[in-house]
Short mmCIF file of C-alpha atoms in Angstrom, two decimals:
data_model
loop_
_atom_site.label_atom_id
_atom_site.label_comp_id
_atom_site.label_asym_id
_atom_site.label_seq_id
_atom_site.Cartn_x
_atom_site.Cartn_y
_atom_site.Cartn_z
CA MET G 1 100.33 102.79 103.26
CA LYS G 2 97.11 103.66 104.45
CA VAL G 3 95.02 104.96 102.32
CA LEU G 4 91.75 107.01 102.42
CA ILE G 5 89.19 106.27 99.75
CA PHE G 6 85.89 109.30 99.11
CA GLY G 7 83.41 107.55 96.87
CA ASP G 8 81.96 104.24 97.43
CA GLY G 9 81.03 103.88 94.00
CA TRP G 10 82.79 101.98 91.25
CA LEU G 11 85.89 103.32 91.37
CA GLY G 12 85.89 103.84 94.36
CA ASN G 13 85.42 100.21 95.75
CA CYS G 14 88.07 99.17 92.62
CA PHE G 15 91.08 101.68 95.26
CA LYS G 16 89.46 100.02 98.25
CA ARG G 17 89.99 96.39 97.03
CA TYR G 18 93.74 97.21 95.26
CA PHE G 19 95.04 99.58 98.51
CA ASP G 20 92.31 98.03 101.06
CA GLY G 21 92.06 101.44 102.03
CA VAL G 22 89.40 102.92 104.35
CA ILE G 23 86.54 103.66 102.19
CA SER G 24 84.33 106.55 103.36
CA SER G 25 81.01 107.79 101.65
CA VAL G 26 80.49 111.06 103.69
CA ASP G 27 79.13 113.90 100.96
CA ILE G 28 82.34 115.62 100.64
CA THR G 29 79.97 118.66 100.49
CA ASP G 30 80.61 118.76 104.06
CA ARG G 31 83.31 120.67 104.64
CA ALA G 32 83.55 120.03 108.90
CA LEU G 33 82.76 115.94 108.62
CA THR G 34 85.07 115.37 106.05
CA LYS G 35 87.90 117.35 108.04
CA GLU G 36 86.87 115.32 111.43
CA ILE G 37 87.20 111.45 108.73
CA VAL G 38 90.60 113.10 107.19
CA GLU G 39 91.89 113.31 111.02
CA ASP G 40 90.13 110.41 112.17
CA ILE G 41 92.05 107.57 109.75
CA SER G 42 95.26 110.21 109.63
CA PRO G 43 95.98 108.56 106.06
CA ASP G 44 99.09 108.63 104.10
CA PHE G 45 97.13 110.49 100.81
CA VAL G 46 93.46 110.21 99.73
CA ILE G 47 92.05 109.41 96.62
CA ASN G 48 88.93 111.86 95.70
CA ALA G 49 86.42 108.93 93.74
CA ALA G 50 83.09 110.88 95.23
CA GLY G 51 80.57 112.68 92.76
CA LYS G 52 78.56 112.28 89.92
CA ALA G 53 79.45 110.18 87.00
CA GLY G 54 77.96 110.07 83.30
CA PHE G 55 77.82 111.23 79.51
CA ARG G 56 75.68 113.46 79.20
CA SER G 57 75.19 114.54 75.02
CA SER G 58 74.42 117.91 75.38
CA PHE G 59 74.75 121.02 78.29
CA GLU G 60 71.42 120.93 81.03
CA SER G 61 70.17 123.21 83.04
CA GLY G 62 68.33 123.19 86.29
CA GLU G 63 68.05 120.77 89.61
CA ASP G 64 69.92 117.94 88.25
CA GLU G 65 73.10 120.20 86.51
CA ASN G 66 73.52 121.92 90.22
CA ALA G 67 73.68 118.78 92.09
CA LEU G 68 76.24 117.75 89.02
CA PHE G 69 78.01 121.04 90.13
CA ARG G 70 77.91 120.61 93.97
CA SER G 71 79.68 117.37 93.90
CA ASN G 72 82.10 117.44 91.14
CA VAL G 73 82.94 120.65 91.87
CA PHE G 74 82.23 122.35 95.11
CA GLY G 75 83.05 118.96 96.57
CA PRO G 76 86.53 117.95 95.11
CA VAL G 77 87.67 121.73 96.18
CA ASN G 78 86.66 121.12 99.57
CA LEU G 79 88.34 118.36 99.64
CA SER G 80 91.41 120.24 98.51
CA VAL G 81 91.40 122.61 100.93
CA ILE G 82 91.13 120.33 104.24
CA CYS G 83 94.18 118.41 102.56
CA LYS G 84 96.42 120.94 101.77
CA GLU G 85 95.61 122.35 105.72
CA LEU G 86 96.51 119.01 106.91
CA ASP G 87 99.08 118.36 104.97
CA VAL G 88 97.81 114.87 102.90
CA PRO G 89 98.27 114.19 99.77
CA LEU G 90 95.25 114.27 97.54
CA VAL G 91 94.63 112.40 94.30
CA HIS G 92 91.83 113.34 92.39
CA ILE G 93 90.13 111.06 89.58
CA SER G 94 89.25 113.39 86.50
CA THR G 95 88.08 111.77 82.88
CA GLY G 96 89.46 112.39 79.54
CA MET G 97 86.60 113.36 77.64
CA LEU G 98 87.21 116.85 77.89
CA PHE G 99 87.75 117.63 74.57
CA ASN G 100 85.97 117.53 70.91
CA HIS G 101 87.08 115.21 67.90
CA GLU G 102 88.50 118.25 66.08
CA THR G 103 91.97 117.13 67.36
CA ARG G 104 91.86 113.32 68.58
CA ILE G 105 95.79 112.92 70.27
CA VAL G 106 95.52 115.16 73.39
CA ASP G 107 97.97 115.38 76.45
CA GLU G 108 97.63 117.52 79.32
CA LEU G 109 98.05 120.61 77.87
CA THR G 110 95.66 119.99 74.94
CA PRO G 111 93.58 122.85 75.42
CA VAL G 112 89.66 121.64 76.53
CA ASP G 113 86.26 121.61 74.97
CA PRO G 114 83.82 120.11 77.18
CA GLN G 115 80.99 118.95 75.29
CA ASN G 116 78.44 118.17 77.89
CA SER G 117 78.39 119.12 81.62
CA TYR G 118 79.09 116.09 83.32
CA ALA G 119 82.45 116.82 80.76
CA TYR G 120 82.14 121.07 82.13
CA SER G 121 82.21 119.83 86.30
CA LYS G 122 85.29 117.64 85.80
CA TYR G 123 87.26 120.36 83.94
CA ILE G 124 85.93 123.17 86.26
CA ALA G 125 86.84 121.11 89.73
CA GLU G 126 90.74 120.18 87.78
CA ARG G 127 91.39 124.55 87.59
CA CYS G 128 89.73 124.83 90.87
CA ILE G 129 92.24 122.56 93.01
CA LEU G 130 94.82 122.72 90.98
CA PRO G 131 96.57 125.72 93.30
CA PHE G 132 96.17 123.09 96.30
CA ASP G 133 98.95 121.19 94.45
CA PRO G 134 96.91 118.01 94.45
CA LEU G 135 97.62 114.62 91.72
CA ILE G 136 95.02 114.54 89.25
CA VAL G 137 94.49 111.76 87.08
CA ARG G 138 92.49 111.70 83.99
CA VAL G 139 91.38 107.67 83.10
CA HIS G 140 89.42 106.65 79.89
CA LEU G 141 87.02 104.27 79.39
CA PRO G 142 88.28 101.98 82.66
CA VAL G 143 88.69 98.61 81.66
CA ASP G 144 88.22 95.96 84.99
CA SER G 145 88.39 92.19 86.45
CA VAL G 146 84.92 92.65 88.56
CA HIS G 147 81.89 93.14 86.15
CA HIS G 148 79.94 95.65 86.46
CA LYS G 149 77.81 98.55 84.62
CA ARG G 150 80.71 101.62 84.45
CA ASN G 151 83.14 98.29 83.26
CA LEU G 152 84.05 99.25 79.23
CA ILE G 153 84.12 95.09 78.87
CA SER G 154 80.66 94.75 80.76
CA ARG G 155 79.45 97.60 78.43
CA LEU G 156 80.62 96.53 75.66
CA ILE G 157 78.82 92.98 75.69
CA ASN G 158 75.61 94.33 75.81
CA PHE G 159 75.61 95.58 71.83
CA ASN G 160 75.73 93.34 69.04
CA ASP G 161 77.03 96.41 66.43
CA ILE G 162 80.26 97.32 68.06
CA ILE G 163 82.36 100.86 66.42
CA ASP G 164 85.07 100.22 64.52
CA ILE G 165 87.40 103.13 66.15
CA GLU G 166 90.65 103.42 67.90
CA THR G 167 90.61 104.68 71.78
CA SER G 168 92.78 104.85 74.49
CA VAL G 169 91.48 102.84 77.77
CA THR G 170 92.74 103.14 81.47
CA VAL G 171 92.95 99.59 83.18
CA VAL G 172 92.53 99.73 86.72
CA ASP G 173 95.00 97.89 88.29
CA SER G 174 97.00 99.49 85.96
CA LEU G 175 95.35 103.36 87.58
CA CYS G 176 96.22 102.08 90.69
CA SER G 177 99.63 101.08 90.19
CA ALA G 178 100.51 104.49 88.44
CA ILE G 179 98.76 106.64 91.47
CA LYS G 180 100.82 104.71 94.20
CA GLN G 181 103.88 105.51 91.70
CA LEU G 182 103.15 109.79 91.39
CA VAL G 183 102.28 109.63 94.94
CA LYS G 184 105.79 108.03 95.78
CA LYS G 185 107.03 110.52 93.31
CA ASN G 186 105.97 113.47 95.50
CA CYS G 187 103.79 114.41 91.50
CA THR G 188 101.39 116.94 91.49
CA GLY G 189 99.46 118.52 88.53
CA VAL G 190 97.50 116.82 86.02
CA TYR G 191 98.48 113.50 84.02
CA ASN G 192 96.95 111.00 81.60
CA VAL G 193 96.75 107.66 82.95
CA VAL G 194 96.22 105.14 79.77
CA ASN G 195 97.51 102.13 79.02
CA SER G 196 99.29 102.17 75.58
CA PRO G 197 98.53 101.29 72.45
CA PRO G 198 95.44 102.63 71.95
CA ILE G 199 93.03 99.60 71.34
CA LYS G 200 89.91 98.98 68.83
CA TYR G 201 86.80 98.03 70.56
CA MET G 202 87.09 95.01 67.76
CA GLU G 203 90.88 93.74 69.72
CA LEU G 204 89.06 93.57 72.99
CA LEU G 205 85.51 91.62 71.71
CA SER G 206 87.77 89.62 70.43
CA TRP G 207 89.70 88.41 73.12
CA TYR G 208 87.03 88.43 75.21
CA LYS G 209 85.44 85.82 72.84
CA GLU G 210 88.82 83.93 73.20
CA LEU G 211 89.48 83.89 76.71
CA VAL G 212 85.94 84.16 78.10
CA ASN G 213 82.91 83.18 75.93
CA PRO G 214 83.14 81.52 72.76
CA SER G 215 79.90 81.79 71.44
CA TYR G 216 79.65 86.01 72.06
CA THR G 217 78.95 87.33 68.43
CA PHE G 218 79.26 91.02 67.39
CA ASN G 219 79.20 92.89 64.42
CA MET G 220 81.68 95.85 63.74
CA VAL G 221 80.31 99.33 61.84
CA PRO G 222 81.91 102.10 60.08
CA ALA G 223 81.93 104.42 63.10
CA LYS G 224 80.91 107.20 60.04
CA SER G 225 78.37 105.49 58.78
CA LEU G 226 77.06 106.34 62.37
CA ILE G 227 77.76 109.56 62.52
CA ASP G 228 76.99 110.31 59.62
CA ALA G 229 73.32 108.51 60.39
CA GLY G 230 73.30 110.31 63.79
CA ILE G 231 73.28 107.88 65.94
CA ILE G 232 76.56 109.13 67.87
CA PRO G 233 77.76 112.38 67.87
CA PRO G 234 81.09 113.86 66.44
CA THR G 235 82.10 114.18 69.83
CA SER G 236 81.92 110.75 71.28
CA PRO G 237 84.34 109.57 73.90
CA PHE G 238 87.15 108.79 71.83
CA PHE G 239 90.19 110.01 72.07
CA LEU G 240 93.80 108.98 71.87
CA MET G 241 95.54 110.16 75.18
CA SER G 242 99.26 110.93 75.45
CA THR G 243 101.55 109.54 78.45
CA LYS G 244 104.58 111.08 77.46
CA LYS G 245 104.51 113.20 81.15
CA LEU G 246 103.54 109.71 82.92
CA ASN G 247 106.53 108.29 80.67
CA ASP G 248 108.58 111.15 81.73
CA ALA G 249 107.83 110.54 85.27
CA GLY G 250 109.30 106.90 85.08
CA ILE G 251 106.28 105.82 84.68
CA THR G 252 105.76 102.73 82.37
CA LEU G 253 102.31 100.64 82.51
CA VAL G 254 101.88 96.93 81.69
CA ASP G 255 100.60 96.97 77.74
CA SER G 256 96.90 97.34 76.78
CA ALA G 257 97.12 94.49 75.63
CA THR G 258 98.58 92.61 78.48
CA ALA G 259 96.61 94.00 80.79
CA ILE G 260 92.90 94.15 79.02
CA LYS G 261 93.65 90.49 78.31
CA ASP G 262 94.63 89.43 82.01
CA CYS G 263 91.23 91.28 82.86
CA LEU G 264 89.70 89.20 80.45
CA ARG G 265 91.16 85.79 82.45
CA ARG G 266 90.61 87.33 86.05
CA TYR G 267 86.63 88.58 84.40
CA GLN G 268 86.15 85.02 83.53
CA SER G 269 86.41 83.57 86.80
CA VAL G 270 83.83 85.74 88.29
CA MET G 271 81.39 85.12 85.88
#
């Protein structure tokens, strides 16, 4: 199976490692060059992990926002058109951070309410490319065995005070397995891809302490106290994402505890 990956960032390189794929750092807003790459590689499917990543607490304006929408909307539209023309399946990586917290449990049909420019750009991209029949996978707080600033493990261990709240997470190996199975089944449309059940940060860090660093310590802080103090917004990204649609497609991922502990055991080996 030949896989072409656009986006030479953290997730793109995770996909390259798992699929032994070909990675391209070409700017997918350049339609002619992007089409040339797809034609030259002739992949079995394409993964779009390109774009500007990050969490913004409010809507922004100016050059940065223009660049965000060019990368996260115009680029995916280009790639969707190309893949449709060449009859190559496209997997587009989206985000679970499309909602506010009026509703904690979300599925693929839950009305979105983006709370920042990044989330809005990802939502607009989904709406624009859906007519071209891509597979859109929504991931949330990804976890991997390799240290990286965007890896939830690496992010959390930098803090002494940890929020006591339950959330869905996506283990990257499980994400790759789900993508492989969904593509094989010719699935298109939007799918939540997270491991079940949801976890608390306390659990993840307790496993980190047990399996990686016995000297690590942390303090648990109720989320409500931080929200009331204005330290974190009430729209912070803690969602419980339903995987019923994924399960109905015949795909069940490794449970979150098993998958995360496996990551932590391998994480120890690369520290």
